Amino acid sequence: MTQAGIHNLKNISEEFGCTIISCKPNIKVQKVLMRKFFEKYGKPTWYVDRLIYTFPLHMAAKFNTPMLCYGENVSFEYGGNADKETYSAMDQIENGVAVGMPMEELLGDGVTENDLSLTLAPNAEERAKLDPFYMSYFVPWNSYKNYQIAKAHGFHDLTHEWDRTHHAENFDQIDSRAYLVHSWLKYPKFGHAAATDYTARYIRYGMMTRDEAVRIIKERDGKLDPLCVRDFCDFCGYTESEFWRIMDKFYNRDLFEKNDYGEWQLKHPIWEEK
């Protein structure tokens, strides 16, 4: 974790006087599944992403807490396969990030069904007792405004700690370095990543012009931060050469081609559009 991430978790409890119930995933299983899903799908963090969605449901059912509050409706705010505006987060478990994988894909290499029990959502009877909802249905969702509110309550960003080479800001998804490999994998697959995502939001918020955004995208979007790569490789047991050989196969040949220096480059980058 980053120092900001460690501080922010502690600060939530101190600032708001609340108990934090957290899940530390099975690291042995996490390493096996990260390698398997990175190499096969370019989706290394499925195991922890799935737990992010299933664990709160299990705890809400266990402690009889039906009003389970989420921040934003991810698919509606940012795009996805369930992009309807609704207060209910009951179907969130089926979105593109959290959707389950066939058990046969998960088992093996030391991973058992028991190891995966928390990745299974509560049964229909238990879920029927819950009423999970999105705060973004009731409050207009603005990432930058939320950041300012959080800072007023002691939230730390990455200022003076880390300037991420592939981001346009230093306050979103700041808890872990290695995790950002997963979100950056949008770039070789679809031709855009975090810098495009955030500058597009800034344009919608009226905080930036398109020309300003394009300059940042050109400079940053494709440059996966080396610290992310090092932490990811250290955790999974790859050499950096192995990592980039695996990454190489995920580049979409319809969007990318290699230049004379062996670097992947977009065939039709946004800064060349008329």
CSV table of C-alpha atoms in Angstrom, one decimal:
chain,number,residue,atom,x,y,z
A,1,MET,CA,0.0,0.0,0.0
A,2,THR,CA,1.0,3.6,-0.5
A,3,GLN,CA,1.5,5.8,2.6
A,4,ALA,CA,-1.6,7.8,1.6
A,5,GLY,CA,-3.6,4.6,1.4
A,6,ILE,CA,-2.5,3.5,4.9
A,7,HIS,CA,-3.3,6.9,6.3
A,8,ASN,CA,-6.7,7.1,4.6
A,9,LEU,CA,-8.0,3.8,5.9
A,10,LYS,CA,-7.0,4.8,9.5
A,11,ASN,CA,-8.4,8.3,9.0
A,12,ILE,CA,-11.9,7.0,8.1
A,13,SER,CA,-12.2,5.4,11.5
A,14,GLU,CA,-10.7,8.3,13.4
A,15,GLU,CA,-12.6,11.0,11.6
A,16,PHE,CA,-16.0,9.4,11.5
A,17,GLY,CA,-15.8,7.2,14.6
A,18,CYS,CA,-16.6,3.9,12.8
A,19,THR,CA,-15.5,0.3,13.0
A,20,ILE,CA,-13.8,-1.0,9.9
A,21,ILE,CA,-14.4,-4.7,9.0
A,22,SER,CA,-11.9,-5.6,6.3
A,23,CYS,CA,-11.0,-8.7,4.3
A,24,LYS,CA,-7.4,-9.7,3.7
A,25,PRO,CA,-7.5,-12.1,0.8
A,26,ASN,CA,-5.7,-15.4,0.7
A,27,ILE,CA,-2.4,-14.3,-0.7
A,28,LYS,CA,-1.4,-17.8,-1.9
A,29,VAL,CA,-4.7,-18.0,-3.9
A,30,GLN,CA,-4.4,-14.4,-5.0
A,31,LYS,CA,-0.9,-15.0,-6.6
A,32,VAL,CA,-2.1,-18.1,-8.4
A,33,LEU,CA,-5.2,-16.4,-9.9
A,34,MET,CA,-3.4,-13.2,-10.7
A,35,ARG,CA,-0.9,-15.0,-12.8
A,36,LYS,CA,-3.5,-17.2,-14.4
A,37,PHE,CA,-5.9,-14.4,-15.3
A,38,PHE,CA,-3.1,-12.0,-16.3
A,39,GLU,CA,-1.6,-14.4,-18.8
A,40,LYS,CA,-4.9,-15.7,-20.2
A,41,TYR,CA,-7.2,-12.6,-20.2
A,42,GLY,CA,-5.1,-9.6,-19.2
A,43,LYS,CA,-7.4,-9.3,-16.1
A,44,PRO,CA,-5.0,-9.9,-13.2
A,45,THR,CA,-7.1,-8.6,-10.3
A,46,TRP,CA,-10.3,-10.5,-10.8
A,47,TYR,CA,-10.0,-12.3,-7.4
A,48,VAL,CA,-9.7,-9.1,-5.3
A,49,ASP,CA,-12.2,-7.2,-7.5
A,50,ARG,CA,-14.7,-10.0,-7.0
A,51,LEU,CA,-14.2,-9.8,-3.2
A,52,ILE,CA,-14.8,-6.1,-3.2
A,53,TYR,CA,-18.3,-6.8,-4.4
A,54,THR,CA,-19.1,-10.0,-2.6
A,55,PHE,CA,-17.6,-9.4,0.9
A,56,PRO,CA,-19.8,-6.4,1.8
A,57,LEU,CA,-22.9,-8.5,0.8
A,58,HIS,CA,-21.8,-11.3,3.1
A,59,MET,CA,-21.1,-8.9,6.0
A,60,ALA,CA,-24.4,-7.0,5.5
A,61,ALA,CA,-26.3,-10.3,5.6
A,62,LYS,CA,-24.3,-11.5,8.6
A,63,PHE,CA,-24.9,-8.4,10.7
A,64,ASN,CA,-28.4,-7.8,9.4
A,65,THR,CA,-27.6,-4.4,7.8
A,66,PRO,CA,-29.9,-4.2,4.8
A,67,MET,CA,-29.2,-0.6,3.9
A,68,LEU,CA,-25.8,-1.2,2.2
A,69,CYS,CA,-24.5,2.1,0.8
A,70,TYR,CA,-22.3,2.3,-2.3
A,71,GLY,CA,-20.8,5.4,-3.8
A,72,GLU,CA,-21.3,5.5,-7.6
A,73,ASN,CA,-23.0,3.2,-10.0
A,74,VAL,CA,-19.9,2.3,-11.9
A,75,SER,CA,-21.5,1.2,-15.1
A,76,PHE,CA,-23.8,4.2,-15.3
A,77,GLU,CA,-21.1,6.7,-14.4
A,78,TYR,CA,-18.2,5.3,-16.5
A,79,GLY,CA,-19.8,2.8,-18.9
A,80,GLY,CA,-20.5,-0.9,-18.7
A,81,ASN,CA,-22.9,-3.6,-19.4
A,82,ALA,CA,-25.5,-2.5,-16.8
A,83,ASP,CA,-25.5,1.3,-17.5
A,84,LYS,CA,-29.0,2.1,-16.3
A,85,GLU,CA,-29.7,4.8,-13.7
A,86,THR,CA,-31.2,3.1,-10.6
A,87,TYR,CA,-31.0,3.5,-6.9
A,88,SER,CA,-30.7,-0.2,-6.3
A,89,ALA,CA,-27.3,-1.8,-6.3
A,90,MET,CA,-28.7,-5.3,-6.1
A,91,ASP,CA,-27.5,-6.2,-9.6
A,92,GLN,CA,-24.0,-4.7,-9.2
A,93,ILE,CA,-22.5,-8.1,-8.6
A,94,GLU,CA,-23.1,-8.9,-12.3
A,95,ASN,CA,-21.2,-5.9,-13.7
A,96,GLY,CA,-18.2,-6.3,-15.9
A,97,VAL,CA,-15.7,-5.9,-13.1
A,98,ALA,CA,-17.4,-8.2,-10.6
A,99,VAL,CA,-19.0,-10.9,-12.7
A,100,GLY,CA,-18.3,-14.4,-11.6
A,101,MET,CA,-16.0,-16.9,-13.4
A,102,PRO,CA,-16.8,-20.6,-14.1
A,103,MET,CA,-15.5,-22.6,-11.2
A,104,GLU,CA,-13.5,-24.8,-13.5
A,105,GLU,CA,-11.5,-21.7,-14.5
A,106,LEU,CA,-10.6,-21.1,-10.9
A,107,LEU,CA,-9.7,-24.5,-9.5
A,108,GLY,CA,-6.4,-26.2,-9.7
A,109,ASP,CA,-2.8,-25.2,-9.0
A,110,GLY,CA,-3.6,-25.5,-5.3
A,111,VAL,CA,-6.8,-23.5,-5.4
A,112,THR,CA,-9.8,-25.3,-3.9
A,113,GLU,CA,-13.5,-24.6,-3.7
A,114,ASN,CA,-13.2,-23.7,0.0
A,115,ASP,CA,-10.6,-21.1,-0.9
A,116,LEU,CA,-13.2,-19.4,-3.2
A,117,SER,CA,-16.1,-19.5,-0.8
A,118,LEU,CA,-16.1,-15.7,-0.2
A,119,THR,CA,-16.1,-15.0,-4.0
A,120,LEU,CA,-19.6,-16.5,-4.2
A,121,ALA,CA,-22.4,-14.0,-3.5
A,122,PRO,CA,-24.9,-14.8,-0.8
A,123,ASN,CA,-27.8,-17.0,-1.9
A,124,ALA,CA,-31.0,-15.5,-3.2
A,125,GLU,CA,-32.8,-15.8,0.1
A,126,GLU,CA,-30.1,-13.9,2.0
A,127,ARG,CA,-29.8,-11.2,-0.8
A,128,ALA,CA,-33.6,-10.7,-0.7
A,129,LYS,CA,-33.2,-9.3,2.8
A,130,LEU,CA,-30.8,-6.6,1.6
A,131,ASP,CA,-31.5,-3.2,0.0
A,132,PRO,CA,-28.1,-2.0,-1.3
A,133,PHE,CA,-28.3,1.4,-2.9
A,134,TYR,CA,-26.1,3.9,-4.8
A,135,MET,CA,-25.5,7.3,-3.3
A,136,SER,CA,-24.9,8.6,-6.8
A,137,TYR,CA,-28.7,8.2,-7.5
A,138,PHE,CA,-29.5,10.8,-4.9
A,139,VAL,CA,-26.4,13.1,-5.1
A,140,PRO,CA,-24.9,14.3,-8.5
A,141,TRP,CA,-21.6,12.4,-8.8
A,142,ASN,CA,-18.5,14.5,-9.4
A,143,SER,CA,-15.1,12.9,-8.6
A,144,TYR,CA,-13.3,16.1,-8.2
A,145,LYS,CA,-15.9,17.6,-5.8
A,146,ASN,CA,-15.9,14.4,-3.8
A,147,TYR,CA,-12.1,14.7,-3.6
A,148,GLN,CA,-12.4,18.2,-2.1
A,149,ILE,CA,-15.0,17.0,0.4
A,150,ALA,CA,-12.7,14.1,1.4
A,151,LYS,CA,-9.7,16.4,1.8
A,152,ALA,CA,-11.7,18.5,4.2
A,153,HIS,CA,-12.0,15.4,6.3
A,154,GLY,CA,-8.3,14.5,6.4
A,155,PHE,CA,-8.0,12.5,3.1
A,156,HIS,CA,-4.4,12.4,1.7
A,157,ASP,CA,-3.6,12.2,-2.0
A,158,LEU,CA,-0.2,11.3,-3.4
A,159,THR,CA,1.3,14.8,-3.3
A,160,HIS,CA,5.0,14.6,-2.4
A,161,GLU,CA,4.8,10.7,-2.5
A,162,TRP,CA,4.3,9.6,-6.1
A,163,ASP,CA,3.5,11.3,-9.4
A,164,ARG,CA,2.1,8.4,-11.5
A,165,THR,CA,3.4,8.6,-15.1
A,166,HIS,CA,0.1,7.3,-16.6
A,167,HIS,CA,-2.4,9.3,-14.6
A,168,ALA,CA,-3.7,12.9,-15.0
A,169,GLU,CA,-4.4,13.2,-11.3
A,170,ASN,CA,-3.0,11.9,-8.0
A,171,PHE,CA,-6.1,11.2,-5.9
A,172,ASP,CA,-8.1,8.4,-7.5
A,173,GLN,CA,-7.2,4.7,-7.0
A,174,ILE,CA,-4.2,5.6,-4.9
A,175,ASP,CA,-4.1,2.8,-2.3
A,176,SER,CA,-1.9,0.3,-4.2
A,177,ARG,CA,0.7,0.5,-6.9
A,178,ALA,CA,0.5,-3.0,-8.3
A,179,TYR,CA,-3.3,-2.8,-8.7
A,180,LEU,CA,-3.0,-0.1,-11.3
A,181,VAL,CA,-1.5,-2.6,-13.8
A,182,HIS,CA,-5.1,-3.9,-14.1
A,183,SER,CA,-6.7,-0.6,-14.9
A,184,TRP,CA,-4.0,0.4,-17.3
A,185,LEU,CA,-4.6,-2.8,-19.4
A,186,LYS,CA,-7.4,-0.9,-21.0
A,187,TYR,CA,-4.8,0.9,-23.0
A,188,PRO,CA,-3.4,-1.9,-25.1
A,189,LYS,CA,-6.9,-3.4,-25.5
A,190,PHE,CA,-8.9,-0.2,-26.3
A,191,GLY,CA,-6.4,2.5,-26.9
A,192,HIS,CA,-7.1,4.6,-23.8
A,193,ALA,CA,-6.5,4.5,-20.1
A,194,ALA,CA,-6.6,6.6,-16.9
A,195,ALA,CA,-5.3,9.9,-18.4
A,196,THR,CA,-8.1,9.8,-21.0
A,197,ASP,CA,-10.7,8.8,-18.4
A,198,TYR,CA,-9.9,11.7,-16.1
A,199,THR,CA,-9.3,14.4,-18.6
A,200,ALA,CA,-12.7,13.5,-20.2
A,201,ARG,CA,-14.3,13.9,-16.8
A,202,TYR,CA,-12.6,17.3,-16.3
A,203,ILE,CA,-13.9,18.4,-19.7
A,204,ARG,CA,-17.5,17.4,-18.7
A,205,TYR,CA,-17.0,19.2,-15.3
A,206,GLY,CA,-16.0,22.4,-17.2
A,207,MET,CA,-12.5,22.3,-15.7
A,208,MET,CA,-10.4,21.7,-18.8
A,209,THR,CA,-10.6,22.3,-22.6
A,210,ARG,CA,-10.2,19.5,-25.1
A,211,ASP,CA,-6.9,20.8,-26.3
A,212,GLU,CA,-5.5,20.8,-22.7
A,213,ALA,CA,-6.8,17.2,-22.3
A,214,VAL,CA,-5.2,16.0,-25.6
A,215,ARG,CA,-1.8,17.3,-24.5
A,216,ILE,CA,-2.0,15.3,-21.2
A,217,ILE,CA,-3.2,12.2,-23.0
A,218,LYS,CA,-0.4,12.4,-25.5
A,219,GLU,CA,2.2,12.8,-22.7
A,220,ARG,CA,0.8,10.3,-20.2
A,221,ASP,CA,-1.8,7.8,-21.2
A,222,GLY,CA,0.4,5.0,-22.6
A,223,LYS,CA,3.2,5.3,-20.0
A,224,LEU,CA,2.4,2.6,-17.4
A,225,ASP,CA,4.2,3.7,-14.3
A,226,PRO,CA,7.4,1.7,-13.6
A,227,LEU,CA,6.6,1.4,-9.9
A,228,CYS,CA,3.4,-0.4,-10.8
A,229,VAL,CA,5.3,-2.8,-12.9
A,230,ARG,CA,7.9,-3.5,-10.2
A,231,ASP,CA,5.4,-4.1,-7.5
A,232,PHE,CA,3.3,-6.3,-9.7
A,233,CYS,CA,6.3,-8.4,-10.7
A,234,ASP,CA,7.6,-8.6,-7.2
A,235,PHE,CA,4.2,-9.9,-6.0
A,236,CYS,CA,3.5,-12.3,-8.8
A,237,GLY,CA,7.1,-13.5,-9.2
A,238,TYR,CA,7.7,-12.3,-12.8
A,239,THR,CA,10.8,-10.8,-14.2
A,240,GLU,CA,10.1,-7.5,-15.9
A,241,SER,CA,11.1,-9.1,-19.2
A,242,GLU,CA,8.5,-11.8,-18.7
A,243,PHE,CA,5.9,-9.2,-17.8
A,244,TRP,CA,6.4,-7.2,-21.0
A,245,ARG,CA,6.3,-10.3,-23.1
A,246,ILE,CA,3.0,-11.2,-21.7
A,247,MET,CA,1.7,-7.7,-22.0
A,248,ASP,CA,2.8,-7.6,-25.7
A,249,LYS,CA,0.1,-10.1,-26.7
A,250,PHE,CA,-2.7,-7.9,-25.4
A,251,TYR,CA,-2.0,-5.0,-27.8
A,252,ASN,CA,-4.9,-4.6,-30.2
A,253,ARG,CA,-3.4,-4.8,-33.7
A,254,ASP,CA,-6.4,-2.9,-35.2
A,255,LEU,CA,-5.4,0.1,-33.0
A,256,PHE,CA,-1.6,-0.3,-32.6
A,257,GLU,CA,1.5,-0.8,-34.6
A,258,LYS,CA,5.2,-0.9,-33.6
A,259,ASN,CA,7.4,2.0,-34.7
A,260,ASP,CA,11.1,1.7,-35.8
A,261,TYR,CA,12.2,1.4,-32.1
A,262,GLY,CA,9.9,-1.5,-31.3
A,263,GLU,CA,7.5,0.7,-29.3
A,264,TRP,CA,3.7,0.2,-29.7
A,265,GLN,CA,2.0,3.3,-31.0
A,266,LEU,CA,-1.6,4.2,-31.8
A,267,LYS,CA,-2.3,4.1,-35.5
A,268,HIS,CA,-4.8,7.0,-35.2
A,269,PRO,CA,-4.0,8.9,-32.0
A,270,ILE,CA,-6.5,11.5,-30.8
A,271,TRP,CA,-3.9,14.4,-31.3
A,272,GLU,CA,-3.8,13.7,-35.1
A,273,GLU,CA,-7.6,14.0,-35.5
A,274,LYS,CA,-8.7,17.0,-37.5
